[in-house]
Short mmCIF file of C-alpha atoms and ligand atoms in Angstrom, two decimals:
data_model
loop_
_atom_site.label_atom_id
_atom_site.label_comp_id
_atom_site.label_asym_id
_atom_site.label_seq_id
_atom_site.Cartn_x
_atom_site.Cartn_y
_atom_site.Cartn_z
CA MET A 1 -10.37 -17.28 -89.88
CA SER A 2 -8.28 -14.14 -89.82
CA GLY A 3 -6.15 -12.87 -86.98
CA SER A 4 -4.40 -14.73 -84.25
CA PRO A 5 -5.64 -15.37 -80.72
CA LEU A 6 -4.61 -13.03 -77.93
CA SER A 7 -2.56 -15.73 -76.30
CA GLY A 8 -0.24 -15.49 -79.30
CA THR A 9 0.87 -11.97 -78.44
CA PRO A 10 4.60 -11.60 -77.81
CA ALA A 11 5.77 -12.11 -74.25
CA SER A 12 7.99 -9.06 -74.25
CA HIS A 13 6.31 -5.75 -74.86
CA PRO A 14 6.69 -2.17 -73.68
CA ALA A 15 4.62 -1.02 -70.72
CA LEU A 16 1.45 0.86 -71.56
CA SER A 17 1.39 4.46 -70.33
CA PHE A 18 -1.74 6.44 -69.51
CA ALA A 19 -2.36 10.00 -68.39
CA GLY A 20 -5.66 10.66 -66.63
CA PRO A 21 -8.12 8.27 -64.97
CA VAL A 22 -7.81 4.61 -65.98
CA TRP A 23 -10.82 2.37 -65.39
CA LEU A 24 -10.51 -1.41 -65.15
CA ALA A 25 -13.12 -4.17 -65.12
CA SER A 26 -13.14 -7.90 -65.83
CA ASP A 27 -15.23 -11.03 -65.50
CA MET A 28 -18.47 -9.71 -66.96
CA HIS A 29 -18.94 -13.15 -68.62
CA LEU A 30 -21.23 -11.69 -71.28
CA GLY A 31 -23.31 -14.09 -73.32
CA PRO A 32 -26.80 -14.81 -74.61
CA ASP A 33 -28.09 -15.10 -71.03
CA GLY A 34 -27.80 -12.32 -68.48
CA PRO A 35 -29.65 -9.30 -69.91
CA ALA A 36 -29.24 -7.23 -66.73
CA THR A 37 -25.47 -7.78 -66.69
CA ARG A 38 -25.26 -6.78 -70.34
CA GLU A 39 -27.32 -3.63 -69.72
CA ALA A 40 -25.10 -2.70 -66.78
CA PHE A 41 -21.98 -3.28 -68.88
CA LEU A 42 -23.32 -1.13 -71.72
CA ALA A 43 -24.11 1.67 -69.25
CA PHE A 44 -20.64 1.25 -67.75
CA LEU A 45 -19.06 1.64 -71.21
CA GLN A 46 -20.88 4.94 -71.65
CA ALA A 47 -19.82 6.14 -68.21
CA ALA A 48 -16.21 5.14 -68.95
CA ALA A 49 -16.26 7.04 -72.23
CA GLU A 50 -17.28 10.14 -70.26
CA GLY A 51 -15.20 9.70 -67.11
CA ALA A 52 -12.06 7.74 -68.01
CA ALA A 53 -9.03 8.50 -70.14
CA ALA A 54 -8.71 4.78 -70.94
CA LEU A 55 -10.62 1.57 -70.25
CA LEU A 56 -8.86 -1.75 -69.62
CA LEU A 57 -10.83 -5.01 -69.63
CA PRO A 58 -8.43 -7.81 -68.61
CA GLY A 59 -10.37 -10.93 -69.47
CA ASP A 60 -13.56 -12.93 -69.22
CA ILE A 61 -15.47 -10.15 -70.87
CA PHE A 62 -17.29 -13.02 -72.59
CA ASP A 63 -18.68 -16.17 -71.00
CA ALA A 64 -17.05 -18.11 -73.82
CA TRP A 65 -15.32 -16.92 -77.00
CA VAL A 66 -14.63 -19.76 -79.41
CA GLY A 67 -13.18 -17.72 -82.29
CA ASP A 68 -13.64 -14.40 -84.06
CA ASP A 69 -15.96 -16.00 -86.62
CA GLU A 70 -18.58 -15.53 -83.88
CA LEU A 71 -18.79 -12.11 -85.60
CA ASP A 72 -19.74 -13.51 -89.03
CA ALA A 73 -23.42 -13.72 -88.07
CA PRO A 74 -23.53 -12.19 -84.58
CA ALA A 75 -26.47 -12.88 -82.30
CA PRO A 76 -28.42 -9.76 -81.19
CA TRP A 77 -26.76 -9.71 -77.75
CA LEU A 78 -23.32 -9.75 -79.37
CA GLN A 79 -24.28 -7.01 -81.81
CA GLU A 80 -25.21 -4.86 -78.81
CA VAL A 81 -21.92 -5.51 -77.06
CA VAL A 82 -19.88 -4.86 -80.21
CA ALA A 83 -21.77 -1.60 -80.79
CA GLY A 84 -21.20 -0.56 -77.16
CA LEU A 85 -17.48 -1.26 -77.32
CA ARG A 86 -17.25 0.56 -80.63
CA ALA A 87 -19.03 3.64 -79.28
CA ALA A 88 -16.72 3.74 -76.25
CA SER A 89 -13.57 3.15 -78.28
CA SER A 90 -14.47 6.04 -80.60
CA ARG A 91 -14.00 8.33 -77.57
CA ILE A 92 -11.30 6.71 -75.39
CA PRO A 93 -8.79 3.88 -75.95
CA VAL A 94 -10.34 0.55 -74.90
CA TYR A 95 -8.20 -2.56 -74.34
CA LEU A 96 -9.33 -6.19 -74.25
CA GLY A 97 -7.18 -8.80 -72.51
CA PRO A 98 -7.43 -12.60 -72.55
CA GLY A 99 -9.26 -14.44 -69.80
CA ASN A 100 -9.56 -18.19 -69.32
CA ARG A 101 -12.89 -18.13 -71.18
CA ASP A 102 -12.15 -15.67 -73.98
CA PHE A 103 -8.44 -16.10 -74.74
CA LEU A 104 -9.40 -16.83 -78.36
CA MET A 105 -10.39 -13.18 -78.91
CA GLY A 106 -8.32 -12.02 -81.86
CA ASP A 107 -7.60 -9.23 -84.32
CA GLN A 108 -10.96 -9.46 -86.04
CA LEU A 109 -12.81 -8.71 -82.79
CA ALA A 110 -10.39 -5.87 -82.03
CA GLU A 111 -11.04 -4.41 -85.47
CA ALA A 112 -14.82 -4.80 -85.24
CA THR A 113 -14.88 -3.03 -81.87
CA GLY A 114 -12.13 -0.48 -82.49
CA THR A 115 -10.34 -1.82 -79.42
CA HIS A 116 -6.71 -2.73 -78.72
CA ARG A 117 -5.43 -6.05 -77.49
CA LEU A 118 -3.80 -6.27 -74.08
CA ALA A 119 -0.79 -8.51 -73.63
CA GLU A 120 -0.97 -10.97 -70.70
CA PRO A 121 0.43 -9.91 -68.30
CA VAL A 122 1.19 -6.27 -68.98
CA THR A 123 2.72 -3.45 -66.98
CA ILE A 124 0.62 -0.29 -66.95
CA ARG A 125 1.93 3.16 -66.02
CA THR A 126 -0.73 5.38 -64.51
CA ASP A 127 -0.93 8.71 -62.67
CA ALA A 128 -0.50 6.61 -59.48
CA GLY A 129 2.53 4.68 -60.76
CA GLU A 130 3.04 1.20 -62.15
CA PHE A 131 0.91 -1.92 -61.81
CA LEU A 132 1.17 -5.40 -63.27
CA LEU A 133 -2.17 -6.24 -64.90
CA SER A 134 -3.30 -9.81 -65.57
CA HIS A 135 -6.46 -11.84 -65.81
CA GLY A 136 -5.08 -13.77 -62.83
CA ASP A 137 -5.67 -17.42 -63.75
CA ALA A 138 -1.95 -17.96 -64.37
CA PHE A 139 -1.29 -17.29 -60.66
CA CYS A 140 -3.67 -20.06 -59.51
CA THR A 141 -0.87 -22.62 -59.59
CA ASP A 142 -2.31 -24.79 -56.79
CA ASP A 143 -5.16 -25.72 -59.17
CA VAL A 144 -2.96 -28.25 -60.94
CA GLU A 145 -5.77 -29.71 -63.08
CA TYR A 146 -6.67 -26.25 -64.35
CA GLN A 147 -3.02 -25.42 -65.12
CA GLN A 148 -2.71 -28.63 -67.16
CA PHE A 149 -5.88 -27.71 -69.05
CA ARG A 150 -4.57 -24.16 -69.51
CA ALA A 151 -1.25 -25.36 -70.93
CA MET A 152 -3.13 -27.50 -73.44
CA VAL A 153 -5.54 -24.84 -74.68
CA ARG A 154 -2.89 -22.09 -74.85
CA ASN A 155 -0.75 -24.21 -77.16
CA PRO A 156 -0.84 -22.57 -80.63
CA GLN A 157 -1.03 -25.93 -82.44
CA TRP A 158 -3.91 -27.05 -80.26
CA GLN A 159 -5.66 -23.74 -80.92
CA ALA A 160 -5.20 -24.07 -84.67
CA GLN A 161 -6.80 -27.53 -84.58
CA PHE A 162 -9.65 -26.29 -82.40
CA LEU A 163 -10.28 -23.28 -84.65
CA ALA A 164 -10.38 -25.57 -87.73
CA GLN A 165 -13.59 -27.13 -86.41
CA PRO A 166 -16.95 -25.67 -87.44
CA LEU A 167 -18.24 -22.82 -85.26
CA ALA A 168 -21.25 -24.79 -84.00
CA ALA A 169 -19.02 -27.67 -82.92
CA ARG A 170 -16.74 -25.27 -81.02
CA GLN A 171 -19.74 -23.65 -79.34
CA ALA A 172 -20.99 -27.08 -78.25
CA ILE A 173 -17.56 -27.95 -76.79
CA ALA A 174 -17.51 -24.61 -74.94
CA ARG A 175 -20.95 -25.31 -73.44
CA GLN A 176 -19.76 -28.73 -72.26
CA LEU A 177 -16.61 -27.23 -70.79
CA ARG A 178 -18.58 -24.57 -68.95
CA GLU A 179 -20.74 -27.27 -67.35
CA ARG A 180 -17.70 -29.35 -66.54
CA SER A 181 -15.96 -26.33 -65.04
CA MET A 182 -18.91 -25.53 -62.76
CA ALA A 183 -19.00 -29.14 -61.55
CA GLU A 184 -15.23 -29.15 -61.01
CA LYS A 185 -15.36 -25.90 -59.05
CA SER A 186 -17.98 -27.23 -56.63
CA ARG A 187 -15.72 -30.22 -56.03
CA LYS A 188 -12.40 -28.35 -55.64
CA ALA A 189 -11.24 -26.88 -52.33
CA ALA A 190 -11.76 -23.12 -52.29
CA ASP A 191 -8.15 -22.32 -51.39
CA ILE A 192 -6.63 -24.04 -54.43
CA MET A 193 -8.78 -21.78 -56.64
CA ASP A 194 -7.17 -18.62 -55.23
CA VAL A 195 -3.83 -17.21 -56.35
CA ASN A 196 -0.64 -18.77 -55.06
CA ARG A 197 1.56 -16.36 -53.12
CA GLN A 198 4.81 -17.49 -54.75
CA ALA A 199 3.31 -17.11 -58.22
CA VAL A 200 2.19 -13.58 -57.34
CA GLU A 201 5.56 -12.61 -55.87
CA GLY A 202 7.42 -14.18 -58.78
CA ALA A 203 5.42 -12.15 -61.29
CA LEU A 204 5.91 -8.90 -59.37
CA ALA A 205 9.66 -9.54 -59.11
CA ALA A 206 9.97 -10.51 -62.79
CA HIS A 207 8.31 -7.25 -63.85
CA GLY A 208 10.02 -5.07 -61.24
CA VAL A 209 6.80 -3.75 -59.71
CA THR A 210 5.20 -3.92 -56.26
CA ARG A 211 1.52 -3.70 -57.18
CA MET A 212 -0.73 -5.87 -59.27
CA ILE A 213 -4.34 -5.89 -60.42
CA HIS A 214 -6.15 -9.02 -61.57
CA GLY A 215 -9.58 -10.60 -61.82
CA HIS A 216 -10.62 -14.24 -62.28
CA THR A 217 -10.92 -15.35 -58.64
CA HIS A 218 -14.16 -13.43 -58.05
CA ARG A 219 -12.77 -12.38 -54.65
CA PRO A 220 -12.65 -8.58 -54.90
CA GLY A 221 -10.50 -6.80 -52.41
CA ARG A 222 -7.07 -5.41 -51.71
CA GLU A 223 -4.34 -7.45 -50.11
CA VAL A 224 -1.27 -5.72 -48.66
CA PHE A 225 1.83 -7.79 -47.99
CA GLU A 226 5.58 -7.51 -47.74
CA MET A 227 8.10 -8.91 -50.18
CA ASP A 228 11.81 -8.44 -49.47
CA GLY A 229 10.92 -5.68 -47.04
CA ARG A 230 8.87 -3.78 -49.60
CA ARG A 231 5.17 -3.07 -49.28
CA CYS A 232 3.19 -4.79 -52.03
CA GLU A 233 -0.46 -4.58 -53.06
CA ARG A 234 -2.73 -6.96 -54.90
CA TRP A 235 -6.05 -5.54 -56.09
CA VAL A 236 -8.69 -8.04 -57.22
CA LEU A 237 -11.47 -7.03 -59.60
CA PRO A 238 -15.01 -8.29 -58.91
CA ASP A 239 -17.04 -10.50 -61.23
CA TRP A 240 -20.33 -9.16 -62.56
CA ASP A 241 -23.73 -10.82 -62.31
CA LEU A 242 -26.64 -8.43 -62.21
CA ASP A 243 -28.96 -11.30 -63.13
CA ASP A 244 -28.30 -13.15 -59.86
CA ALA A 245 -31.33 -12.01 -57.86
CA ALA A 246 -29.84 -13.29 -54.60
CA ASP A 247 -26.49 -11.53 -55.07
CA PRO A 248 -26.49 -8.90 -57.81
CA ARG A 249 -22.93 -7.65 -58.17
CA GLY A 250 -20.33 -5.98 -60.33
CA GLY A 251 -17.90 -3.12 -60.25
CA TRP A 252 -14.65 -1.63 -61.41
CA LEU A 253 -11.44 0.01 -60.25
CA ALA A 254 -10.67 3.59 -61.17
CA ILE A 255 -7.04 4.71 -60.87
CA ASP A 256 -6.26 8.38 -60.58
CA ARG A 257 -3.27 10.12 -58.98
CA ASP A 258 -4.54 9.06 -55.52
CA GLY A 259 -4.35 5.37 -56.50
CA PRO A 260 -7.00 2.74 -57.24
CA ALA A 261 -10.52 3.02 -55.84
CA TYR A 262 -13.38 0.55 -56.06
CA HIS A 263 -16.72 1.44 -57.59
CA ASP A 264 -19.68 -0.80 -56.92
CA ILE A 265 -22.04 -1.03 -59.86
CA ALA A 266 -25.13 -1.23 -57.62
CA LEU A 267 -24.12 1.81 -55.56
CA ASP A 268 -23.12 3.88 -58.58
CA ALA A 269 -26.32 3.07 -60.51
O1 LP5 B 301 -14.23 -20.38 -65.83
P1 LP5 B 301 -14.54 -20.79 -64.45
O2 LP5 B 301 -14.59 -19.64 -63.50
O3 LP5 B 301 -15.80 -21.64 -64.37
O4 LP5 B 301 -13.40 -21.80 -63.92
C1 LP5 B 301 -12.04 -21.64 -64.24
C2 LP5 B 301 -11.48 -22.94 -64.77
N1 LP5 B 301 -12.28 -23.43 -65.88
C3 LP5 B 301 -12.00 -23.11 -67.15
C4 LP5 B 301 -12.91 -23.69 -68.21
C5 LP5 B 301 -13.80 -22.62 -68.76
O5 LP5 B 301 -14.77 -22.20 -67.80
C6 LP5 B 301 -14.50 -23.10 -70.01
C7 LP5 B 301 -14.27 -22.08 -71.07
C8 LP5 B 301 -15.00 -22.36 -72.32
C9 LP5 B 301 -14.76 -21.30 -73.36
C10 LP5 B 301 -13.40 -21.37 -74.01
C11 LP5 B 301 -13.55 -21.86 -75.37
C12 LP5 B 301 -12.32 -21.88 -76.12
C13 LP5 B 301 -11.42 -23.01 -75.82
C14 LP5 B 301 -12.06 -24.34 -75.83
C15 LP5 B 301 -11.21 -25.32 -75.13
C16 LP5 B 301 -11.67 -26.74 -75.32
O6 LP5 B 301 -11.11 -22.34 -67.47
C17 LP5 B 301 -11.47 -23.98 -63.69
C18 LP5 B 301 -10.73 -23.44 -62.48
C19 LP5 B 301 -11.39 -22.15 -62.02
O7 LP5 B 301 -11.35 -21.20 -63.09
C20 LP5 B 301 -10.73 -21.51 -60.81
O8 LP5 B 301 -9.44 -21.04 -61.15
O9 LP5 B 301 -10.75 -24.38 -61.44
O10 LP5 B 301 -10.72 -25.09 -64.17
C21 LP5 B 301 -11.39 -26.19 -64.64
O11 LP5 B 301 -12.57 -26.37 -64.40
C22 LP5 B 301 -10.55 -27.16 -65.43
C23 LP5 B 301 -10.67 -28.59 -64.89
O12 LP5 B 301 -10.12 -28.69 -63.62
C24 LP5 B 301 -10.02 -29.56 -65.85
C25 LP5 B 301 -10.88 -29.72 -67.07
C26 LP5 B 301 -10.35 -30.79 -67.94
C27 LP5 B 301 -11.20 -30.86 -69.18
C28 LP5 B 301 -10.51 -31.59 -70.27
C29 LP5 B 301 -11.40 -31.69 -71.44
C30 LP5 B 301 -10.69 -31.34 -72.69
C31 LP5 B 301 -11.68 -31.21 -73.79
C32 LP5 B 301 -11.06 -30.75 -75.03
C33 LP5 B 301 -12.09 -30.58 -76.06
C34 LP5 B 301 -11.56 -30.38 -77.40
MN1 MN B 302 -11.60 -16.12 -65.33
#
């Protein structure tokens, strides 16, 4: 097992600066199922390579990533995704950030795809100014059971023990956890699974910015609020599921000098 998981990246890091359009998308949850979502993502990568100066993917790109040795004998769907990322990253810088399902993405994946790793959270400087970028799960502090689980699985010692297990055993645990998570989510109150206002404001204040972008909650939209008399914005990225016949969805944010704008995958197709 080479490389260290993304969650091991240093907490302090310089802001990332970009000139030109920056595109952001998260929560594609790519895996062996979901061919339409994968196709849409691959088409999106091509469009980004043509239309964006940089592409940022802050987490849950994969439905579950149990270690970079997934790449030792990649399934066909994963080969396609790796090739797509590689093609895009040969033309524009592409960044992968850790989500709650793929925080074990590491250096080997970055190398195989030609991508860079995003710190969590990270300040980005764009033509429209600064934003704090995060997957978003860290702000869901009312979901106490999830935060306890998160603290456990983000512990480097715990990760080392997990990664020492055979790949097939880790994949089986991930499948169980996905099922457990879906059951837990149908039981939990909807409002505890959204971000907590104090957590959001604390993060903005700590990083000295007034705008943030995150995914995870699957509640796309823009919230405007005031903090200490200053106007703040929170932009939420949509999740993708083009295989859900009843509600096919997906999209991204593009930031240019006019600010962020939503693009709906169905409308842009
Ligand atoms: O992901 P999503 O949207 O369904 O829900 C999340 C929270 N759930 C999770 C779990 C992931 O979905 C499962 C990821 C598997 C791949 C990672 C593999 C690598 C690490 C393996 C770790 C063992 O993140 C969900 C939130 C929801 O977002 C909204 O914010 O509510 O939280 C939960 O469901 C967590 C439960 O509340 C608590 C679960 C306790 C389980 C303890 C079992 C420990 C088993 C350890 C095995 C070695
Ligand atoms: Mn998530």
